[in-house]
Tab-separated table of N, CA, C and O in Angstrom:
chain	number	residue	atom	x	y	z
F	1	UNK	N	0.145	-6.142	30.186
F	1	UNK	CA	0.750	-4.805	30.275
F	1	UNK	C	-0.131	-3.776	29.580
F	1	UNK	O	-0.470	-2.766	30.198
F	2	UNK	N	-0.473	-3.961	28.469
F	2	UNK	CA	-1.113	-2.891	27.639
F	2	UNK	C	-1.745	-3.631	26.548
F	2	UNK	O	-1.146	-4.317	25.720
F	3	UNK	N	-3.203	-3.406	26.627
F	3	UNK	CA	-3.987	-4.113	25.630
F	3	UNK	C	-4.734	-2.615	24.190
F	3	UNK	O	-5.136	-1.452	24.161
F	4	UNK	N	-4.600	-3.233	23.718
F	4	UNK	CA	-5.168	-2.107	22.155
F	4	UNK	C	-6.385	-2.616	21.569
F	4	UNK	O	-6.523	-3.831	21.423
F	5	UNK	N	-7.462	-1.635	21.150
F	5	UNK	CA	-8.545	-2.150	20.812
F	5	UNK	C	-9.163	-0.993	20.155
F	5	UNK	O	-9.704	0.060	20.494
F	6	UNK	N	-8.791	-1.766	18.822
F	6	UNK	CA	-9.393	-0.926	17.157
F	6	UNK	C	-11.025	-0.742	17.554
F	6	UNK	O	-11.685	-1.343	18.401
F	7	UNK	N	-11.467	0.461	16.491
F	7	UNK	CA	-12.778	0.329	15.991
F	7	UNK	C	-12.736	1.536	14.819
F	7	UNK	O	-11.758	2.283	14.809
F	8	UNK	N	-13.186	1.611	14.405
F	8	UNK	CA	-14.273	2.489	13.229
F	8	UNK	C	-13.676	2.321	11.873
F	8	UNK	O	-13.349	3.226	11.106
F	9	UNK	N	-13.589	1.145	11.700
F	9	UNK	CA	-13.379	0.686	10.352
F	9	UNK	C	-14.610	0.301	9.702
F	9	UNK	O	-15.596	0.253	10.437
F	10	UNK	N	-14.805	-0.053	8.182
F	10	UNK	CA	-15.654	-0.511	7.524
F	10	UNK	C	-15.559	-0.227	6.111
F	10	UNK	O	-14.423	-0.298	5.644
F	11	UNK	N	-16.440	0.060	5.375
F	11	UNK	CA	-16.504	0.111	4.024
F	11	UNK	C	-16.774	1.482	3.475
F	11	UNK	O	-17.847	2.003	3.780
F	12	UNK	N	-15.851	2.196	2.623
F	12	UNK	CA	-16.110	3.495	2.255
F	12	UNK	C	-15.527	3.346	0.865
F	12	UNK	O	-14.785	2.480	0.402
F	13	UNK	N	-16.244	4.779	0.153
F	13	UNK	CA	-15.909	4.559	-1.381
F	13	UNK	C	-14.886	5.390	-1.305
F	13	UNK	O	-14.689	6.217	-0.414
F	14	UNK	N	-13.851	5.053	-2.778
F	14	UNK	CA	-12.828	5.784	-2.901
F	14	UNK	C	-13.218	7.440	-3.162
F	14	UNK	O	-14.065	8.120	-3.740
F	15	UNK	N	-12.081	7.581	-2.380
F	15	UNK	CA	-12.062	9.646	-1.983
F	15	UNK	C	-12.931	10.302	-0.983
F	15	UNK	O	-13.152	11.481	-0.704
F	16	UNK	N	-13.516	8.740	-0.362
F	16	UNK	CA	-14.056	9.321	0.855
F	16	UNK	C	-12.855	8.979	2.231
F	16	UNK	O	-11.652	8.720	2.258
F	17	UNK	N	-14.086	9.169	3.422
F	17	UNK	CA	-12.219	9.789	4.651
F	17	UNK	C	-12.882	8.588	5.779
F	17	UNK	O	-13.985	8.394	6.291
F	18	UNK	N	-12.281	8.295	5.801
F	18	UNK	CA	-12.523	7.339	7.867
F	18	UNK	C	-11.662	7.538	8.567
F	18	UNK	O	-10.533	7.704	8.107
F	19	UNK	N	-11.947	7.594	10.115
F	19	UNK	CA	-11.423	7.947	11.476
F	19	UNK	C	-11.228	6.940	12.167
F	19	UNK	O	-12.203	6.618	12.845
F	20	UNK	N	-10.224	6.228	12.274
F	20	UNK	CA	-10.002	5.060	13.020
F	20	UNK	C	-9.268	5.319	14.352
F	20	UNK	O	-8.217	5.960	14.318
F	21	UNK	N	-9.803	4.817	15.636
F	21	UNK	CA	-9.808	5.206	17.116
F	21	UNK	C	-9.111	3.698	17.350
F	21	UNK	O	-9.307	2.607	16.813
F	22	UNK	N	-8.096	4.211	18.532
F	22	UNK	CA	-7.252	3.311	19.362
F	22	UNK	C	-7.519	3.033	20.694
F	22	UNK	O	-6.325	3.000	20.991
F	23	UNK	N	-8.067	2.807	21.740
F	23	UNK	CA	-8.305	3.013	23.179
F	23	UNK	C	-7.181	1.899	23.849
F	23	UNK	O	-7.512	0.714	23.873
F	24	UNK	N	-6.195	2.202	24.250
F	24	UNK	CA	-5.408	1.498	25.279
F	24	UNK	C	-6.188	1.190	26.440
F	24	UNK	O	-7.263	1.755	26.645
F	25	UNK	N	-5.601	0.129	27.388
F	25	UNK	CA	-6.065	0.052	28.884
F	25	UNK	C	-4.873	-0.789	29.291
F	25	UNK	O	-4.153	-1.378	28.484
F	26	UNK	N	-4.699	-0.803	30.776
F	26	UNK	CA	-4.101	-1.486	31.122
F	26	UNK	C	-2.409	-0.044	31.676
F	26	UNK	O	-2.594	1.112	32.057
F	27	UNK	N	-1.173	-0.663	31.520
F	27	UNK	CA	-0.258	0.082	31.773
F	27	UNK	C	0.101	1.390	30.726
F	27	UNK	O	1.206	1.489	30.194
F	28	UNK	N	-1.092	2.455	30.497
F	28	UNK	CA	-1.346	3.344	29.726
F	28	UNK	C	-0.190	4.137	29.721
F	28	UNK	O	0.241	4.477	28.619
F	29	UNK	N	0.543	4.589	30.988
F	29	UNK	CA	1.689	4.948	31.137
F	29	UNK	C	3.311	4.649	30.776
F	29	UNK	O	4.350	5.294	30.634
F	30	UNK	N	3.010	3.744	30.740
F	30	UNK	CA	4.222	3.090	30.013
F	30	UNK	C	4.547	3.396	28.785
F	30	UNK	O	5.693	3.664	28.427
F	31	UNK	N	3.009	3.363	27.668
F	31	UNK	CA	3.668	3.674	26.432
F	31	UNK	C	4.070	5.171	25.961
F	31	UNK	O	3.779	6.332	26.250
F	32	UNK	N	4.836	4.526	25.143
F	32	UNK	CA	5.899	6.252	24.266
F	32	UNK	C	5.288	6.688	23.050
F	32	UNK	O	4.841	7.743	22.600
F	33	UNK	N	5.452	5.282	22.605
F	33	UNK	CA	4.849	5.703	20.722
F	33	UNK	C	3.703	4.921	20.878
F	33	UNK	O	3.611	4.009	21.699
F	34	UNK	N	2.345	5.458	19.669
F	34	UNK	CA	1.688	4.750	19.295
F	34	UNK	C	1.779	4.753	17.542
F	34	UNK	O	2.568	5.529	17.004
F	35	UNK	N	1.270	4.210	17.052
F	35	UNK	CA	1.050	3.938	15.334
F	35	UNK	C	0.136	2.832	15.135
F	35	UNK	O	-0.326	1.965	15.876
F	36	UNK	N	0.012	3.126	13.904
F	36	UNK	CA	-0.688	2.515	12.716
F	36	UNK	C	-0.056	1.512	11.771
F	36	UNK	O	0.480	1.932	10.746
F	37	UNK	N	-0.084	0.103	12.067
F	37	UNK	CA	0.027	-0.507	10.531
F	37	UNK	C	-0.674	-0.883	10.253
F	37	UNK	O	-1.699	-0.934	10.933
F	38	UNK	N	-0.506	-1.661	8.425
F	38	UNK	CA	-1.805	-1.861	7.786
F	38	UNK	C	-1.321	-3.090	7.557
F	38	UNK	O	-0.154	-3.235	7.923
F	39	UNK	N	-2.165	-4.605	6.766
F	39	UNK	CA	-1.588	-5.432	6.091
F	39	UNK	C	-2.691	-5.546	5.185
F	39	UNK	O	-3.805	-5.596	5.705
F	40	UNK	N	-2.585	-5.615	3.520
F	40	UNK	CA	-3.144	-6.451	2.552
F	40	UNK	C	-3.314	-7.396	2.175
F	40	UNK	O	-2.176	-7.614	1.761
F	41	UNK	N	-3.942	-8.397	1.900
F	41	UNK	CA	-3.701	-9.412	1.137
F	41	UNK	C	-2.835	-9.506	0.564
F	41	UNK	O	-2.510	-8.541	-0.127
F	42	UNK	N	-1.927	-10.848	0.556
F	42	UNK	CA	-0.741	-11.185	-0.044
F	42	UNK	C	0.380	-9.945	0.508
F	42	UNK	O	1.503	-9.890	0.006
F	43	UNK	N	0.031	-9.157	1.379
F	43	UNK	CA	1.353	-7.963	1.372
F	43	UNK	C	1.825	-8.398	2.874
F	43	UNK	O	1.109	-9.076	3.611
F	44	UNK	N	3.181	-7.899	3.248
F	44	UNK	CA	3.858	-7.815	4.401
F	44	UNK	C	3.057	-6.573	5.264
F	44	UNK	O	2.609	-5.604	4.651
F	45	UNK	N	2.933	-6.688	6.632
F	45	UNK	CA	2.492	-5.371	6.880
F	45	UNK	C	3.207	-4.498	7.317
F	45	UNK	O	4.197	-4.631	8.037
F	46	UNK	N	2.621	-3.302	6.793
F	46	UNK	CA	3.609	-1.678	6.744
F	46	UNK	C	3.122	-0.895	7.584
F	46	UNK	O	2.075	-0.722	8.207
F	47	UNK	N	4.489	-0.296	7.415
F	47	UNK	CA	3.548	1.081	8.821
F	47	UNK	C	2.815	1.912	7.988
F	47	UNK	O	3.033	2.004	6.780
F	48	UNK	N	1.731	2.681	8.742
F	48	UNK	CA	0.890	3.391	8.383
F	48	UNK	C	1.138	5.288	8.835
F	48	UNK	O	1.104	6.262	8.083
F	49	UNK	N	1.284	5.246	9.754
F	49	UNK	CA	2.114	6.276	10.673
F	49	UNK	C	2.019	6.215	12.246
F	49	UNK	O	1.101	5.768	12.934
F	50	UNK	N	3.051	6.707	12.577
F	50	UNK	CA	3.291	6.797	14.186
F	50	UNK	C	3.945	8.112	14.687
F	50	UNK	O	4.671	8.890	14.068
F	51	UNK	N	3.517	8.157	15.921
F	51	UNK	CA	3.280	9.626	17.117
F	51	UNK	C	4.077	8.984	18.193
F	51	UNK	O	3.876	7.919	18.777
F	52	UNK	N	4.932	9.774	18.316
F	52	UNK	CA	5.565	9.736	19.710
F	52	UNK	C	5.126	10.749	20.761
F	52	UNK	O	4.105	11.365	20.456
F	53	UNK	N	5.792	11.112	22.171
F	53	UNK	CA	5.286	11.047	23.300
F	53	UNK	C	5.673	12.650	22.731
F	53	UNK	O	5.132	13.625	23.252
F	54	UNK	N	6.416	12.759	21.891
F	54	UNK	CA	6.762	14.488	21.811
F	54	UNK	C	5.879	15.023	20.087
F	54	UNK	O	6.052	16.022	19.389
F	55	UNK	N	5.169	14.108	19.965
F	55	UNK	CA	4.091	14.709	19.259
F	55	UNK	C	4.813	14.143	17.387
F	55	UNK	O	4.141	14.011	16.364
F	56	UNK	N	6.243	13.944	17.545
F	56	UNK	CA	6.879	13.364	16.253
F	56	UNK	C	6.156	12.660	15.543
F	56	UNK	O	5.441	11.776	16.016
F	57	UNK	N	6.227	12.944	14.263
F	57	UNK	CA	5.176	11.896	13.513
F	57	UNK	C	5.792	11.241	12.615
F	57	UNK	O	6.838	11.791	12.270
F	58	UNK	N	5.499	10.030	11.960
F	58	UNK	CA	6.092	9.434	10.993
F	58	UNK	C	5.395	8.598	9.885
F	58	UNK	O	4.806	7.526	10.024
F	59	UNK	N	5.590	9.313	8.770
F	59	UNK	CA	4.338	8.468	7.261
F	59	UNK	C	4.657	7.824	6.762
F	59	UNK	O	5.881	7.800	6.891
F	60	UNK	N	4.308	7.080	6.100
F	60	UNK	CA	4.717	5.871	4.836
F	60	UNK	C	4.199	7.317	3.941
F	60	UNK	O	3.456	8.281	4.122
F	61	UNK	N	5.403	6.598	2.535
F	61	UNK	CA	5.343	7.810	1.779
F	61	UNK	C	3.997	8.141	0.995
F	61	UNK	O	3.600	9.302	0.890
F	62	UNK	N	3.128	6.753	0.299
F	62	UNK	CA	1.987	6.891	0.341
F	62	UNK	C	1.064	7.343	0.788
F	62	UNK	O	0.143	7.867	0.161
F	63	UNK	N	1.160	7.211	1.977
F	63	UNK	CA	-0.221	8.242	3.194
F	63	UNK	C	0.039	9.512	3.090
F	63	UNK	O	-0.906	10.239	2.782
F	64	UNK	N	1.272	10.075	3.299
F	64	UNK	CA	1.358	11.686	3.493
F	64	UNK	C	0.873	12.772	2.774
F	64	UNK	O	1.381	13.135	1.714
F	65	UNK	N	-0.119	13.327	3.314
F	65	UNK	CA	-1.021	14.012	2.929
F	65	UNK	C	-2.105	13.646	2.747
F	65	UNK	O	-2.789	14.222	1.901
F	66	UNK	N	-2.649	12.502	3.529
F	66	UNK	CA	-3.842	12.105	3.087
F	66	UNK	C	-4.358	11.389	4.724
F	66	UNK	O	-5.338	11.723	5.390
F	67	UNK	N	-3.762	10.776	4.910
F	67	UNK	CA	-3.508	10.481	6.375
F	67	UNK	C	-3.190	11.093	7.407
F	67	UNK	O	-2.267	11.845	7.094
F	68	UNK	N	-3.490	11.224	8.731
F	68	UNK	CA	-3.122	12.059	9.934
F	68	UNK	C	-3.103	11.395	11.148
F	68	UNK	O	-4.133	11.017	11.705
F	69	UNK	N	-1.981	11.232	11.590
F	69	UNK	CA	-2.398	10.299	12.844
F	69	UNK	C	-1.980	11.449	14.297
F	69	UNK	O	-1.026	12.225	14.349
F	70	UNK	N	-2.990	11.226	15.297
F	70	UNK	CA	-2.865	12.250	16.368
F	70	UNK	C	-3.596	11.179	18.043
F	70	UNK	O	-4.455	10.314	18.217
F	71	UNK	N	-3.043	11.603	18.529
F	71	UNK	CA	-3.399	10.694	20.151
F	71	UNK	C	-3.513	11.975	21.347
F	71	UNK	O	-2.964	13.077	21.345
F	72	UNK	N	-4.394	11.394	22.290
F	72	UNK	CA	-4.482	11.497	23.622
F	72	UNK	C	-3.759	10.858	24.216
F	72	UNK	O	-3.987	9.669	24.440
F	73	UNK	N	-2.456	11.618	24.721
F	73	UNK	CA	-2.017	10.418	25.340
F	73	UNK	C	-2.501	10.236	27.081
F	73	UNK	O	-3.114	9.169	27.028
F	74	UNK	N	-2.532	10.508	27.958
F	74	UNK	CA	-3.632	10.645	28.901
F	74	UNK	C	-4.402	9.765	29.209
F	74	UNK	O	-4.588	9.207	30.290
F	75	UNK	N	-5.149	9.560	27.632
F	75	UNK	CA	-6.328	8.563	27.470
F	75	UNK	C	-6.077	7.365	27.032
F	75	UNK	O	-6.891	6.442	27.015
F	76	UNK	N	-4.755	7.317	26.596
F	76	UNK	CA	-4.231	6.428	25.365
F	76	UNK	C	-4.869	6.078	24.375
F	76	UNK	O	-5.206	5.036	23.812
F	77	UNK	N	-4.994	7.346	24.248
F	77	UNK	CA	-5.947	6.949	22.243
F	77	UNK	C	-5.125	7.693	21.430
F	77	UNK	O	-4.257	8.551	21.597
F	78	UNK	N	-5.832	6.914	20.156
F	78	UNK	CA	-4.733	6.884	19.102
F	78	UNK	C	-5.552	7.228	18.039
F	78	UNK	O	-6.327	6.277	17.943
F	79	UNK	N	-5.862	8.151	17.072
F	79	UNK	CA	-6.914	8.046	16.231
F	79	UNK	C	-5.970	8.192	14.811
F	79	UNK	O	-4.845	8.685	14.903
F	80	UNK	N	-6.481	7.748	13.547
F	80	UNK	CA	-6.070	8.068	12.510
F	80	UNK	C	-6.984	8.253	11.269
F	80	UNK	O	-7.631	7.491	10.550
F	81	UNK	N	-6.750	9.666	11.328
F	81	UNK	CA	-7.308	10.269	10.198
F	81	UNK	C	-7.387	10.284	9.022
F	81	UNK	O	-6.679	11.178	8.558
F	82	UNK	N	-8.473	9.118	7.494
F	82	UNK	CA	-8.175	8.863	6.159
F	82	UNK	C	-8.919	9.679	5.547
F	82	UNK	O	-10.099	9.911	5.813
F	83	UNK	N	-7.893	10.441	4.196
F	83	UNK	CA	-8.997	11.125	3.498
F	83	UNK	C	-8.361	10.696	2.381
F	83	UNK	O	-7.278	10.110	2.386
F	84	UNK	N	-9.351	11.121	0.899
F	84	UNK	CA	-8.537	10.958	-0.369
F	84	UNK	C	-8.484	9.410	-0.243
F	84	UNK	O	-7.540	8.864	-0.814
F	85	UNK	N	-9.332	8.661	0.399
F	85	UNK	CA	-8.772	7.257	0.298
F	85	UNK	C	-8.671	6.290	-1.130
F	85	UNK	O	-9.394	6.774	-2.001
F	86	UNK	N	-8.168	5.415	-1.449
F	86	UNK	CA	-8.190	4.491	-2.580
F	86	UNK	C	-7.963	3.039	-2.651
F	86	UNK	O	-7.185	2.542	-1.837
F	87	UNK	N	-8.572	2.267	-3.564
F	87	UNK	CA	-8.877	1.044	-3.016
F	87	UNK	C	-7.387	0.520	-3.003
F	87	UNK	O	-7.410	-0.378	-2.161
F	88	UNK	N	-5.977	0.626	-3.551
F	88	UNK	CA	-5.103	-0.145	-2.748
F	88	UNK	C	-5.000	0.311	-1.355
F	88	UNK	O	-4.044	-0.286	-0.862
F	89	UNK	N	-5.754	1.400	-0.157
F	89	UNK	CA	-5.724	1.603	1.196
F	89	UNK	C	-6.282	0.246	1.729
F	89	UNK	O	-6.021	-0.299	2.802
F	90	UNK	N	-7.223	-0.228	0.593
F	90	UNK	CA	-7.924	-0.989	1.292
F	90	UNK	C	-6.653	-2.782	2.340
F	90	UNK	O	-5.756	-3.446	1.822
F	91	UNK	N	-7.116	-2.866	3.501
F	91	UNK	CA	-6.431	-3.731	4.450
F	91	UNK	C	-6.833	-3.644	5.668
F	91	UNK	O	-7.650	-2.782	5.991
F	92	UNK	N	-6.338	-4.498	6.522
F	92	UNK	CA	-6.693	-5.021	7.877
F	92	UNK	C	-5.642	-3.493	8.608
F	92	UNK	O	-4.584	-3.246	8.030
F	93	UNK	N	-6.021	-2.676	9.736
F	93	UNK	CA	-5.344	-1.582	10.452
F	93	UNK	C	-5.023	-1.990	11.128
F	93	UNK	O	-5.735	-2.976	11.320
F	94	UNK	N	-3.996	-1.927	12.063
F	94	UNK	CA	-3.537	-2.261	13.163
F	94	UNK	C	-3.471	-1.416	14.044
F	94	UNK	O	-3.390	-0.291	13.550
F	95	UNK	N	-3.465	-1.421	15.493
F	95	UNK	CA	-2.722	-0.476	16.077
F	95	UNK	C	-2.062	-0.714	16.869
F	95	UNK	O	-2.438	-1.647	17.579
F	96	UNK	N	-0.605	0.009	17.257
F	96	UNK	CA	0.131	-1.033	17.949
F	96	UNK	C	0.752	0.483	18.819
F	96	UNK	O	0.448	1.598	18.395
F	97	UNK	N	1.422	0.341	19.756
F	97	UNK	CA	2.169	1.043	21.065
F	97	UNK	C	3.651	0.082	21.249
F	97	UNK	O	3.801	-1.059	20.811
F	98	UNK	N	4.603	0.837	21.967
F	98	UNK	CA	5.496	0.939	22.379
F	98	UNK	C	5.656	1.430	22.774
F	98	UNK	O	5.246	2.586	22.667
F	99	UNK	N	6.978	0.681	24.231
F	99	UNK	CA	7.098	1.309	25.422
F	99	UNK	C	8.698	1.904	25.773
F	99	UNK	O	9.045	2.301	26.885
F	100	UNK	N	9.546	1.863	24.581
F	100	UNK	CA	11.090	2.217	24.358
F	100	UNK	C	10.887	3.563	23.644
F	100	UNK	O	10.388	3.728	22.530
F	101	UNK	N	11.407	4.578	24.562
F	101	UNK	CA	11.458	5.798	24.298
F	101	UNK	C	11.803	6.497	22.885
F	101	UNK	O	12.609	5.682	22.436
F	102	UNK	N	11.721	7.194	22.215
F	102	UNK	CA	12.326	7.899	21.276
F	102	UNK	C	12.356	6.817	19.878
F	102	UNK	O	12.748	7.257	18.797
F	103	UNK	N	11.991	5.658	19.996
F	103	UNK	CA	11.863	4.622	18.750
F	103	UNK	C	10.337	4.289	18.413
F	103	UNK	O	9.372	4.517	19.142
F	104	UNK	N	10.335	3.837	17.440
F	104	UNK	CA	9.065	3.945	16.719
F	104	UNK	C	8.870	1.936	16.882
F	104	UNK	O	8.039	1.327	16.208
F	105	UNK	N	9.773	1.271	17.841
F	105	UNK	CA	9.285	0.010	18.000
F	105	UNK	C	8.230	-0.333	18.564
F	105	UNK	O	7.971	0.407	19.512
F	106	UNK	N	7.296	-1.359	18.352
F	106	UNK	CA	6.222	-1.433	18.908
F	106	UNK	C	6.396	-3.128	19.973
F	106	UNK	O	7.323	-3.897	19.720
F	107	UNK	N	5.558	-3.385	20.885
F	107	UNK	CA	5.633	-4.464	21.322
F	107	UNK	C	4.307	-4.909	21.551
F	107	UNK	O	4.150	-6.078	21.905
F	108	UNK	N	3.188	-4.058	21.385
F	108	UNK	CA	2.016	-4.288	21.843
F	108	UNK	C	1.005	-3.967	20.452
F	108	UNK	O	1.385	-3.072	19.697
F	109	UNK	N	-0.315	-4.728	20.122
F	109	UNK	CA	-0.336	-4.718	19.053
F	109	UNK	C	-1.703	-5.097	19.416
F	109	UNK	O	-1.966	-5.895	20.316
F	110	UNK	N	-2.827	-4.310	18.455
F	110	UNK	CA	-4.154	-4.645	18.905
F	110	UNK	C	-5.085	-5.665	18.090
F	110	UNK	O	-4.458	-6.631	18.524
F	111	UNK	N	-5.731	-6.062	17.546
F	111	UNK	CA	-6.333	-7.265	16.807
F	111	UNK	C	-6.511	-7.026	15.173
F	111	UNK	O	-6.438	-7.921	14.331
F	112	UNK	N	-6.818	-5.305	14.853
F	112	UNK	CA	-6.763	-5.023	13.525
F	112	UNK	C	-8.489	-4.705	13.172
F	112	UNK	O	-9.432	-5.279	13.717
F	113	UNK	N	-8.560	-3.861	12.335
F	113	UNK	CA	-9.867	-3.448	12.188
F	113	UNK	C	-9.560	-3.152	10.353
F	113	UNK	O	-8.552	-2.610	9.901
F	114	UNK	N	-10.926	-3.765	9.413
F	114	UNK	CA	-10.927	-3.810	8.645
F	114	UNK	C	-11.506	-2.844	7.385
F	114	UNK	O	-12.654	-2.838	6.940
F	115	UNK	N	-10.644	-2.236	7.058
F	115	UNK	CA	-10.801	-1.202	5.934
F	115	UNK	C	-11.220	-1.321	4.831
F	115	UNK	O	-10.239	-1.657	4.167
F	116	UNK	N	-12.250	-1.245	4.056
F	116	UNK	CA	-12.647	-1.950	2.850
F	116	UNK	C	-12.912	-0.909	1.809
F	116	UNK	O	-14.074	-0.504	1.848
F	117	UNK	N	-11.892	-0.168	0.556
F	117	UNK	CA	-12.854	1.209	-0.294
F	117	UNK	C	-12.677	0.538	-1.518
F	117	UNK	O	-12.118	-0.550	-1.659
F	118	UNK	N	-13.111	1.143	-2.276
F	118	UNK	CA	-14.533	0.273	-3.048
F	118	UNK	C	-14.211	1.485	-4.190
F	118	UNK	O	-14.107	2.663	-3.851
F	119	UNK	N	-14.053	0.975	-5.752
F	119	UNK	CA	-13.835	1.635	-6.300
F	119	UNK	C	-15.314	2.203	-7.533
F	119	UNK	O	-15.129	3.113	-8.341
């Protein structure tokens, strides 16, 4: 149905910013929401933030203001914007879509791209 595929992760020092890109393919139309989760070592993974089809956004209270997440939807991309970063940011990103309107559920989920800041 809909495949997700991270990139522009890597290694940055704390209080610097990375841009992490989403490219959907497949039933691009279908999805509503896209977002961001993260997982740490030893942690459960959390959301990071998510965009719905009406532009709604939603932060973990940590990110806000430091984080920005914004999409093409068209293109089905998903990008998310880090600034101010710090090494607990550091974790595996996810990006994931959903295709149930007006909810921030996801069903589709891309492999994860790895964030590494460095204190």
């Amino acid at each position: 149905q809909v495949q997700l595929v991270e990139s522009g992760g890597g290694l940055v020092q704390a209080g610097g910013s990375l841009r992490l890109s989403c490219a959907a393919s497949g039933n691009i139309a279908s999805i509503k929401t896209m977002g961001w989760y993260r997982q740490a070592p030893g942690k459960q993974r959390e959301l990071v933030a998510a965009i719905t089809t009406g532009d709604n956004t939603r932060y973990a209270d940590s990110m806000k203001g430091r984080f920005t997440i914004s999409r093409d939807a068209a293109k089905g991309t998903v990008y998310l914007q880090m600034n101010s970063l710090k090494p607990e940011d550091t974790a595996v990103y996810y990006c994931a879509a959903g295709v149930v309107p007006n909810t921030y559920f996801m069903q589709y989920w891309g492999k994860g791209t790895l964030v590494s800041v460095s204190s």
